[in-house]
Tab-separated table of C-alpha atoms and ligand atoms in Angstrom:
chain	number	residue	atom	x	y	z
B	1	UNK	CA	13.328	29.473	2.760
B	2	UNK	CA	11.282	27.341	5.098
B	3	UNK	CA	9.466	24.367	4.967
B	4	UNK	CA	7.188	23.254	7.911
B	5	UNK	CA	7.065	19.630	8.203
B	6	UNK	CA	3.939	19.222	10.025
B	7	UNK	CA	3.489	15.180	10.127
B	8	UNK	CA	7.723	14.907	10.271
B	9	UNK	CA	10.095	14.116	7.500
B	10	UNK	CA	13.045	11.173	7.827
B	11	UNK	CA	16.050	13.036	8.702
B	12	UNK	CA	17.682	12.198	5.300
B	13	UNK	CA	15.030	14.413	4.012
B	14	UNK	CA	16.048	17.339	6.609
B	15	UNK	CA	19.508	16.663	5.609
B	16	UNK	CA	19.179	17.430	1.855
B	17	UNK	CA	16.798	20.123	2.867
B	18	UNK	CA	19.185	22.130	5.181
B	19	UNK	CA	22.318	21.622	3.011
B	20	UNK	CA	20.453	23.760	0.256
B	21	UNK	CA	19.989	26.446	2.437
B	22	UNK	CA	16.575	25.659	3.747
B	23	UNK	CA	14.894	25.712	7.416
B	24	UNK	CA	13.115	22.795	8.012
B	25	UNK	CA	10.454	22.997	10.745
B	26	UNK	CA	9.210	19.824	12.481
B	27	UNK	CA	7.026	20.806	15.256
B	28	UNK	CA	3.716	19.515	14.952
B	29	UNK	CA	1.284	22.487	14.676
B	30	UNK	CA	-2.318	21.601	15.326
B	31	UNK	CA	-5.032	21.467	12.376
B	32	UNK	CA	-6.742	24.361	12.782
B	33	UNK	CA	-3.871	26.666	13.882
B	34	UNK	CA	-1.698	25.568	10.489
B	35	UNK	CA	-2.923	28.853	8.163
B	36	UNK	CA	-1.472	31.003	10.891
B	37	UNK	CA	1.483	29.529	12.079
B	38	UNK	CA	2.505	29.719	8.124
B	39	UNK	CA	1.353	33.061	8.110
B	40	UNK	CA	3.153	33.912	11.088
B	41	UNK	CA	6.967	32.590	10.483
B	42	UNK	CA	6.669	32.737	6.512
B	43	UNK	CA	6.362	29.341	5.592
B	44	UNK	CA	7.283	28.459	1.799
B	45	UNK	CA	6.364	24.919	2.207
B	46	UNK	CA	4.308	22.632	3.771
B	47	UNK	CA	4.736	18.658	3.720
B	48	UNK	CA	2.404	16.245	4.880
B	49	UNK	CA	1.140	13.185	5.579
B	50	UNK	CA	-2.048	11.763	6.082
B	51	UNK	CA	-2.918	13.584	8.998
B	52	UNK	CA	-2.813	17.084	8.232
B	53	UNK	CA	-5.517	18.559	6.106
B	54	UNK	CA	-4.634	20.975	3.607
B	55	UNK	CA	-8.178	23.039	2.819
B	56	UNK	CA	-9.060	26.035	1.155
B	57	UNK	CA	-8.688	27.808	4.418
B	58	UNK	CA	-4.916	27.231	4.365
B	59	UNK	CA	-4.820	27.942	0.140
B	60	UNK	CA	-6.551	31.225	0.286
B	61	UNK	CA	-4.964	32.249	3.462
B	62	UNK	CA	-1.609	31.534	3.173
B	63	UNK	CA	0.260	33.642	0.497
B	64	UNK	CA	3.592	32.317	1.195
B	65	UNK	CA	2.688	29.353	0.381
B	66	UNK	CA	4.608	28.018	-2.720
B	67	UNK	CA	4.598	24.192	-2.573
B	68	UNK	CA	2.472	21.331	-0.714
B	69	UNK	CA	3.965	18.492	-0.255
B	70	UNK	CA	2.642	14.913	0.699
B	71	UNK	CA	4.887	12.119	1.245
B	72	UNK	CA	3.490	9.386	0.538
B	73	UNK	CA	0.598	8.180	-2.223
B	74	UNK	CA	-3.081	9.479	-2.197
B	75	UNK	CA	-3.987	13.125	-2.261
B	76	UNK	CA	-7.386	12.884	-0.311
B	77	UNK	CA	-6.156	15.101	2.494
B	78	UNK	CA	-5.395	18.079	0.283
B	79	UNK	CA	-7.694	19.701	-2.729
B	80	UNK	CA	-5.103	19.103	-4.893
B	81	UNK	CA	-7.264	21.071	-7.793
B	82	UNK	CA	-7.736	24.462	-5.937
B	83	UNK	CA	-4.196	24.344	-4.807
B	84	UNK	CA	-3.412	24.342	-8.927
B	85	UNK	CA	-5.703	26.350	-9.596
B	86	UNK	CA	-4.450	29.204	-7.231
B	87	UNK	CA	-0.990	28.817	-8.131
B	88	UNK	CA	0.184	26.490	-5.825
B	89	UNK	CA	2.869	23.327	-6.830
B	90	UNK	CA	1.719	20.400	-5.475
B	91	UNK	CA	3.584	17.643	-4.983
B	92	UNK	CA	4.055	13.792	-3.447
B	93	UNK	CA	5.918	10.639	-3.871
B	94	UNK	CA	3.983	7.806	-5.687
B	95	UNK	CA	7.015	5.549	-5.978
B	96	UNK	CA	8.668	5.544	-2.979
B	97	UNK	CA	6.756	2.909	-1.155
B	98	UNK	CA	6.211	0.495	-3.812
B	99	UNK	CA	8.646	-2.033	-2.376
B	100	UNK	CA	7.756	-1.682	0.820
B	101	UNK	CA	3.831	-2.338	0.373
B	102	UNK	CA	4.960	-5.282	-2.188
B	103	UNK	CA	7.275	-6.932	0.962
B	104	UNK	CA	4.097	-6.899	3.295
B	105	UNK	CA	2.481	-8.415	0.248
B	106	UNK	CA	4.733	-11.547	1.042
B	107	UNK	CA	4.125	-10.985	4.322
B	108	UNK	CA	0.569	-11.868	4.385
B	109	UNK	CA	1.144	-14.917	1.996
B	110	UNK	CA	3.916	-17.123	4.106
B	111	UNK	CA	1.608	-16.000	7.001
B	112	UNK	CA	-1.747	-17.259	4.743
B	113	UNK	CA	0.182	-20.453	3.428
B	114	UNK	CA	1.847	-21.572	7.299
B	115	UNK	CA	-1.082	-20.490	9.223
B	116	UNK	CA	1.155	-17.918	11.083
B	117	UNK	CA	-1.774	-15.778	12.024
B	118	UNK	CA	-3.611	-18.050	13.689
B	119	UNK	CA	-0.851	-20.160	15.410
B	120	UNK	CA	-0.005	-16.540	16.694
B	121	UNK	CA	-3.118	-16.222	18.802
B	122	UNK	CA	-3.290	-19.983	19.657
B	123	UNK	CA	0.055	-20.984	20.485
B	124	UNK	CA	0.207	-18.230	23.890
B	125	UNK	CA	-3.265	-19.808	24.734
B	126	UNK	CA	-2.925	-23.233	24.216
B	127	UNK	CA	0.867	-23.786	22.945
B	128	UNK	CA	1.845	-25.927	26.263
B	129	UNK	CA	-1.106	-27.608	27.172
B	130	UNK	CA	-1.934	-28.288	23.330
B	131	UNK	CA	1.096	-28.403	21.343
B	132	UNK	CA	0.408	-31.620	19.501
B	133	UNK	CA	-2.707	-30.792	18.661
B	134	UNK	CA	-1.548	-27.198	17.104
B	135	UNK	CA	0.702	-29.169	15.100
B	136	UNK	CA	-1.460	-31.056	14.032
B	137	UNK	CA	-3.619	-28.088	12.983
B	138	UNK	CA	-1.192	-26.441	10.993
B	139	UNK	CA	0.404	-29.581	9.569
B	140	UNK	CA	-1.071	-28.602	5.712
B	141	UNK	CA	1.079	-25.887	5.093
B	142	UNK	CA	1.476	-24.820	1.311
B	143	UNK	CA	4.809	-23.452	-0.835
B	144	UNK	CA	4.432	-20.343	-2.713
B	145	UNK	CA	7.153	-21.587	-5.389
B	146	UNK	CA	5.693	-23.452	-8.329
B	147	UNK	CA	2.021	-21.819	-7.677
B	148	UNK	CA	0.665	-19.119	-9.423
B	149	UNK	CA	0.541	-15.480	-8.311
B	150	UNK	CA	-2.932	-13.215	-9.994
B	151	UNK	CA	-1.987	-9.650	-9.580
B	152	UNK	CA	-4.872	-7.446	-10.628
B	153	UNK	CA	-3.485	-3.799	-10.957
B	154	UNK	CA	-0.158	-4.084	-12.746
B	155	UNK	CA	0.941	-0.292	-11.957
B	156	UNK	CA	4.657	0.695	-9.418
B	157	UNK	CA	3.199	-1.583	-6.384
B	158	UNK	CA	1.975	-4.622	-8.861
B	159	UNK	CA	5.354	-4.542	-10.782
B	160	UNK	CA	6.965	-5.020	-7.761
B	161	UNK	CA	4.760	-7.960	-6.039
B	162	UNK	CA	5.584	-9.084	-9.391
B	163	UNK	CA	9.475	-8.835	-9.379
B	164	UNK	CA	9.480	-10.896	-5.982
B	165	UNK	CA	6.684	-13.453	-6.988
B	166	UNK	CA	9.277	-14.448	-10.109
B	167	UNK	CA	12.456	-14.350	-7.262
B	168	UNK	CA	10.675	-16.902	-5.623
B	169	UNK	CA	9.362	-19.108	-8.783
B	170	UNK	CA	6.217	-18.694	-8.832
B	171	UNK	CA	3.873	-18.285	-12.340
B	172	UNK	CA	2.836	-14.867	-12.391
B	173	UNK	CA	-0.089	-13.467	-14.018
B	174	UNK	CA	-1.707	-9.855	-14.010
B	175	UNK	CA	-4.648	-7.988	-15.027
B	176	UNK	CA	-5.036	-4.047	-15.724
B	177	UNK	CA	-7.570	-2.102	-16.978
B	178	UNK	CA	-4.915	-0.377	-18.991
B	179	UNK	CA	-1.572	-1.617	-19.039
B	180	UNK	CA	-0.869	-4.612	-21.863
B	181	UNK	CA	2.390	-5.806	-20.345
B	182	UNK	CA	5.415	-5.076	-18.413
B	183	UNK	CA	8.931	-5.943	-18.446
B	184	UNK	CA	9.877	-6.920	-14.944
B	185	UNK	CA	13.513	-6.684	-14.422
B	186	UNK	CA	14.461	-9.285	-11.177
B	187	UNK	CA	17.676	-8.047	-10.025
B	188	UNK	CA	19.859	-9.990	-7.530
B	189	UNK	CA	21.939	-8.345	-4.963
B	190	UNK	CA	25.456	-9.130	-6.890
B	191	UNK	CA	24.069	-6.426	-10.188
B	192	UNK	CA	23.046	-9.848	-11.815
B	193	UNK	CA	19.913	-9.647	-13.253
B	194	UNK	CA	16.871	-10.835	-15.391
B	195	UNK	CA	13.469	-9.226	-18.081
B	196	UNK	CA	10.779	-11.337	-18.163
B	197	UNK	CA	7.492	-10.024	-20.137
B	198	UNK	CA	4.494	-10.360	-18.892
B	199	UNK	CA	1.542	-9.411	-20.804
B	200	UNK	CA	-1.941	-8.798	-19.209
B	201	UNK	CA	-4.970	-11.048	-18.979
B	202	UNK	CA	-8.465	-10.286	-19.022
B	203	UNK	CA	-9.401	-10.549	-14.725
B	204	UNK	CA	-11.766	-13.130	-15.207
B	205	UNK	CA	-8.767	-15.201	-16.403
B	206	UNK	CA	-6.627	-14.212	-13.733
B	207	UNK	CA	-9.499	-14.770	-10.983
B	208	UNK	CA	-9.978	-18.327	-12.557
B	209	UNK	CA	-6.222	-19.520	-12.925
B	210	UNK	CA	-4.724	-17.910	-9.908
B	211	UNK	CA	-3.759	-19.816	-6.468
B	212	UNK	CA	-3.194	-16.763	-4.675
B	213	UNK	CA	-4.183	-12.801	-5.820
B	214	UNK	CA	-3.091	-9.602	-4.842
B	215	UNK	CA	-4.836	-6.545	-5.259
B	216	UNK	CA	-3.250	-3.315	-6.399
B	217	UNK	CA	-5.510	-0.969	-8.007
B	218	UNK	CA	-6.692	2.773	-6.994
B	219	UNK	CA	-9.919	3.516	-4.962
B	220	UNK	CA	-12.464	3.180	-8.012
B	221	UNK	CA	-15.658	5.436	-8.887
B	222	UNK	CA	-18.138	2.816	-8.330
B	223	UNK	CA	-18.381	-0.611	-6.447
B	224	UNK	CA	-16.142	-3.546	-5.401
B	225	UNK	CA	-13.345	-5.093	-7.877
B	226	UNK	CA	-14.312	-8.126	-5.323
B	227	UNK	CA	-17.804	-8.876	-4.840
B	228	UNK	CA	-19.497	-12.228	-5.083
B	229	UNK	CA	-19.402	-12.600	-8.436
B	230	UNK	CA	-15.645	-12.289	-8.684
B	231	UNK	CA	-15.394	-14.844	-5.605
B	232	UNK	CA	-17.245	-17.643	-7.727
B	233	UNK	CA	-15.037	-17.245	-10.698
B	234	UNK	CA	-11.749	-18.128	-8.014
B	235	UNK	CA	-10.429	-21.695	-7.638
B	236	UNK	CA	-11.208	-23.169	-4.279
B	237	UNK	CA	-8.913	-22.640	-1.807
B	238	UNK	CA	-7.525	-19.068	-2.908
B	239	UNK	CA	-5.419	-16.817	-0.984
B	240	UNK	CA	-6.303	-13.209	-1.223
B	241	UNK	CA	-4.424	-9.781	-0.562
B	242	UNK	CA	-5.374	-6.582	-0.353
B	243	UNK	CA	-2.985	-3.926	0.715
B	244	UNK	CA	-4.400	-1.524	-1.733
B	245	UNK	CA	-7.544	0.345	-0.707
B	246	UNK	CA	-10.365	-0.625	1.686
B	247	UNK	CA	-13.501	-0.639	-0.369
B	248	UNK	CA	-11.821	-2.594	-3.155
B	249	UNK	CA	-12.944	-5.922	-2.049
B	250	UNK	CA	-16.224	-6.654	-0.419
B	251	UNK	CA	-15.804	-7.469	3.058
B	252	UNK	CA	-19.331	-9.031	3.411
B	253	UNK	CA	-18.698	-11.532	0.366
B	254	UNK	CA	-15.156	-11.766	1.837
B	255	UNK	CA	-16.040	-13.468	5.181
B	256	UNK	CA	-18.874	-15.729	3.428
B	257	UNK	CA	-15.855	-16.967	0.793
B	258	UNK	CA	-13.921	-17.389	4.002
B	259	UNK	CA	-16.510	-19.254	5.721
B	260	UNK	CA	-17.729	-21.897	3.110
B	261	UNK	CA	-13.961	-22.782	2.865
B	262	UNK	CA	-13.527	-21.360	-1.402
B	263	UNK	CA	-10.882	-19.041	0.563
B	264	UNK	CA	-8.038	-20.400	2.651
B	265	UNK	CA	-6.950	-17.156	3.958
B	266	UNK	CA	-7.200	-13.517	3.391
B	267	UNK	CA	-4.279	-10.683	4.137
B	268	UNK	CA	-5.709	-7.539	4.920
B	269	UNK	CA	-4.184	-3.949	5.587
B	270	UNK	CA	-6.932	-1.949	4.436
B	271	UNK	CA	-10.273	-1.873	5.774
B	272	UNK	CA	-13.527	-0.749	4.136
B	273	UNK	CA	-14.044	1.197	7.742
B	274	UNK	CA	-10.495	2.791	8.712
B	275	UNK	CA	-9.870	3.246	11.421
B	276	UNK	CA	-12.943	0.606	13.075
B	277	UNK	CA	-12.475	-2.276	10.725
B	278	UNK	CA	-15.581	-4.316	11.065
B	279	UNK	CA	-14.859	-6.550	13.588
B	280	UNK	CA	-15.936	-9.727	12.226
B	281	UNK	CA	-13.281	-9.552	9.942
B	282	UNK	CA	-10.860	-8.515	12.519
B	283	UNK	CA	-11.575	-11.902	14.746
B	284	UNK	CA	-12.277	-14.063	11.685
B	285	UNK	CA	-9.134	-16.959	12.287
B	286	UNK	CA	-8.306	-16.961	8.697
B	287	UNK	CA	-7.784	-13.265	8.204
B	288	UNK	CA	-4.111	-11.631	8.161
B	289	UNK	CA	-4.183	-8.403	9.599
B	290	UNK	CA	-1.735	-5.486	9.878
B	291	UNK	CA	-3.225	-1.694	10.565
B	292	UNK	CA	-2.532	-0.090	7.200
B	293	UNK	CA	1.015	-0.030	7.483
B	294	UNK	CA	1.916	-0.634	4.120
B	295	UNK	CA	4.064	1.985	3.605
B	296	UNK	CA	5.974	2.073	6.610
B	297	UNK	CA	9.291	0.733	6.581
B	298	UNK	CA	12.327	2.805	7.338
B	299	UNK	CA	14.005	2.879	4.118
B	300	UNK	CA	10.222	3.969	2.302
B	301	UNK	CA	10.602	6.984	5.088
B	302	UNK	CA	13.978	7.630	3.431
B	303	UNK	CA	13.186	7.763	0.172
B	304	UNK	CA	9.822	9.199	0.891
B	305	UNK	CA	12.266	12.277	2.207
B	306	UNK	CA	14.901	12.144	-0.134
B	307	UNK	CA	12.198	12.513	-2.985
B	308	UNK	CA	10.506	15.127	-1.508
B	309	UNK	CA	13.764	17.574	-0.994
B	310	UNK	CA	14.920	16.878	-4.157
B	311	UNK	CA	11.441	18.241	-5.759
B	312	UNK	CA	11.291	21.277	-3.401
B	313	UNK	CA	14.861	21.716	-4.007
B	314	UNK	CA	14.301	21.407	-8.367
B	315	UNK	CA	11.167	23.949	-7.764
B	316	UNK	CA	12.365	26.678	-5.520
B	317	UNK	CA	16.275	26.896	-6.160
B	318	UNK	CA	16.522	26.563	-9.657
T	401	LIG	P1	-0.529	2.735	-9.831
T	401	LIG	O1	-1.373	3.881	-10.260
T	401	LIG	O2	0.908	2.714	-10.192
T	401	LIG	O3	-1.182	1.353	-10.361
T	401	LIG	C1	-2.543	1.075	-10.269
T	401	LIG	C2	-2.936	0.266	-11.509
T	401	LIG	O4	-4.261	-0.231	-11.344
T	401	LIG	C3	-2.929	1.077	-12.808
T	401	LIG	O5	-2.042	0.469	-13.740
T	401	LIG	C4	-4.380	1.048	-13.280
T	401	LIG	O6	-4.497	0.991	-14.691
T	401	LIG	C5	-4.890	-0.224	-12.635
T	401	LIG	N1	-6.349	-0.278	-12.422
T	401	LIG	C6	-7.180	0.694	-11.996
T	401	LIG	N2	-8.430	0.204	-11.835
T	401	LIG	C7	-8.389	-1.110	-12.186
T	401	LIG	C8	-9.334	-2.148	-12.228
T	401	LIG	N3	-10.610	-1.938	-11.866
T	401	LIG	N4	-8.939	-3.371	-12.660
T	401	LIG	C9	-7.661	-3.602	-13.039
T	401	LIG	N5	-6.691	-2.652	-12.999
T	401	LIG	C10	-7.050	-1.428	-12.579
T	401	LIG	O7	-0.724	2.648	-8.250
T	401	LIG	P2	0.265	1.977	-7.175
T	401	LIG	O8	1.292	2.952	-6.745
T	401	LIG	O9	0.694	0.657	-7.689
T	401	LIG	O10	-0.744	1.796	-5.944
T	401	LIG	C11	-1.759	0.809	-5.982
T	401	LIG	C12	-2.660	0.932	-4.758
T	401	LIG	O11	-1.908	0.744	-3.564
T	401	LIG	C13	-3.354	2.294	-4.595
T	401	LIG	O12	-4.689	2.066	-4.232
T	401	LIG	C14	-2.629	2.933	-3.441
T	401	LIG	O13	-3.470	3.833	-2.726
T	401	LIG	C15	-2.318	1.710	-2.603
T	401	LIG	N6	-1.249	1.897	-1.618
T	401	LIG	C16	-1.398	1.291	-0.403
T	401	LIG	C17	-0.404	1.442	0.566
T	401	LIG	C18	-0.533	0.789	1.900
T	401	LIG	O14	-0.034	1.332	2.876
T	401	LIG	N7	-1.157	-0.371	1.998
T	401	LIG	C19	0.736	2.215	0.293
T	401	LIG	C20	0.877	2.777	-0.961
T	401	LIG	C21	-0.131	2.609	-1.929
């Protein structure tokens, strides 16, 4: 059987593919010549990222087609529905990244609490001639430990901010629209480890007793779970995240919280406009930025693979 692997696949993933009999394909085959290249070389499965679009075109057209595959979260590249609804398994790997997107998480806050995004773009322009003065400038750094941590979406990627926030003593708190509580189980590397419960809070409560919050809920129907509103209820001097979705917080409102000083910092890796963030927030000094890269680490790639060949293997061998 043969699986074409059109935005790539980590080579633990070919591994486990090819050892259960199956060709993997990795050559990148361009959008609109996907339906026949599977049509031509009898493709069983396709796997995706973000970039390939998986349409009705390549559902209707492609009767060879048994599984699509996206590694990774977020189905908006594929019409996940029709796919069902003509037979098709469709598939992807919610879990895999959670640790990785909950690491960049930290990330953003020792950047936010040190100033390590702006001494960044300071210190190559002014490091030698002003270096007392940039210390000076940074000299109010803050600890994480000891502070509290608001995480508003408590699903896989909250748990996890979650499970590091306790690692490094902080007071964490959390707010879902659906989940009650969670037992977060911090492990330490020697198979030591320790539950702690944590049951949900209405958001207001989390937006009014948190020192820094993280945001890890789905794209939503309608409007902002940030707007201006939401800003007032935060203590001054917040640090927010959001490594969810662009569109979640309101960039506008963002940059005036920024600017009348109720927000230290903000860590951003999703923009409302992907891929040409506004660029106000992309100069503002006390932003954090990384390009959406959430996901990306090696091992996620790994187990983004691994997951993926085991489903294809538990559908089409058994
Ligand atoms: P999940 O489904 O496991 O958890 C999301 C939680 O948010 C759910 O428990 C849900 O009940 C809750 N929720 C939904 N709307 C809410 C609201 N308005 N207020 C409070 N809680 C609400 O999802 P996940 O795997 O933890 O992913 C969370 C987000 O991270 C998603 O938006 C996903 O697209 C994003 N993500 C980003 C990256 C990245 O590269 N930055 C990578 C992976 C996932």
């Amino acid at each position: 059987m043969k699986v074409l692997a059109n935005d790539g696949i980590s080579p633990s993933g070919i591994k486990l593919l090819e050892s259960n009999g199956f060709e993997v394909i990795t050559t990148k085959v361009a959008q609109e010549q996907v339906a026949s290249y599977i049509n031509k070389n009898d493709i069983d499965v396709l796997l995706v990222r973000s970039a390939t679009k998986v349409n009705k075109e390549i559902i209707d057209h492609c009767p060879s087609l048994k599984v699509i595959g996206r590694g990774g979260v977020g189905m908006d590249n594929i019409e996940v529905d029709y796919a069902r609804s003509q037979g098709k398994n469709v598939i992807s790997t919610p879990a895999s990244s959670s640790e990785s997107v909950a690491e960049l998480v930290f990330a953003h806050l020792f950047s936010g609490v040190r100033f390590l995004h702006d001494a960044n773009r300071t210190m190559p322009l002014e490091g030698d001639s002003n270096f007392n003065g940039l210390k000076k400038a940074y000299a109010n750094g803050i600890e994480l430990r000891g502070k509290t941590l608001g995480i508003i979406g408590f699903g896989r990627i909250g748990r996890e901010v979650a499970r590091i926030g306790l690692g490094l003593g902080m007071r964490v708190i959390a707010a879902d629209k659906f989940i009650g509580y969670a037992e977060i189980k911090v492990d330490f590397y020697n198979g030591q480890f320790i539950n702690v419960k944590i049951d949900t809070e209405p958001i207001e409560d989390v937006l009014k007793h948190a020192d820094f919050i993280t945001l890890h809920v789905p794209a939503q129907e309608n409007g902002y779970v940030i707007d201006e509103p939401e800003f007032d209820l935060m203590k001054k001097n917040v640090g927010i995240i959001n490594a969810s979705r662009g569109g979640i917080i309101n960039e506008v409102a963002l940059l005036k919280a920024l600017d009348s000083e109720k927000v230290l910092f903000a860590g951003l890796d999703v923009f409302e406009e992907e891929p040409t963030p506004a660029v106000q927030v992309l100069m503002h000094p006390k932003v954090s930025l990384t390009p959406h890269i959430g996901a990306a680490t090696m091992e996620a790639q790994d187990r983004i693979g691994i997951e993926l060949a085991e489903q294809i293997i538990g559908l089409l061998k058994s």
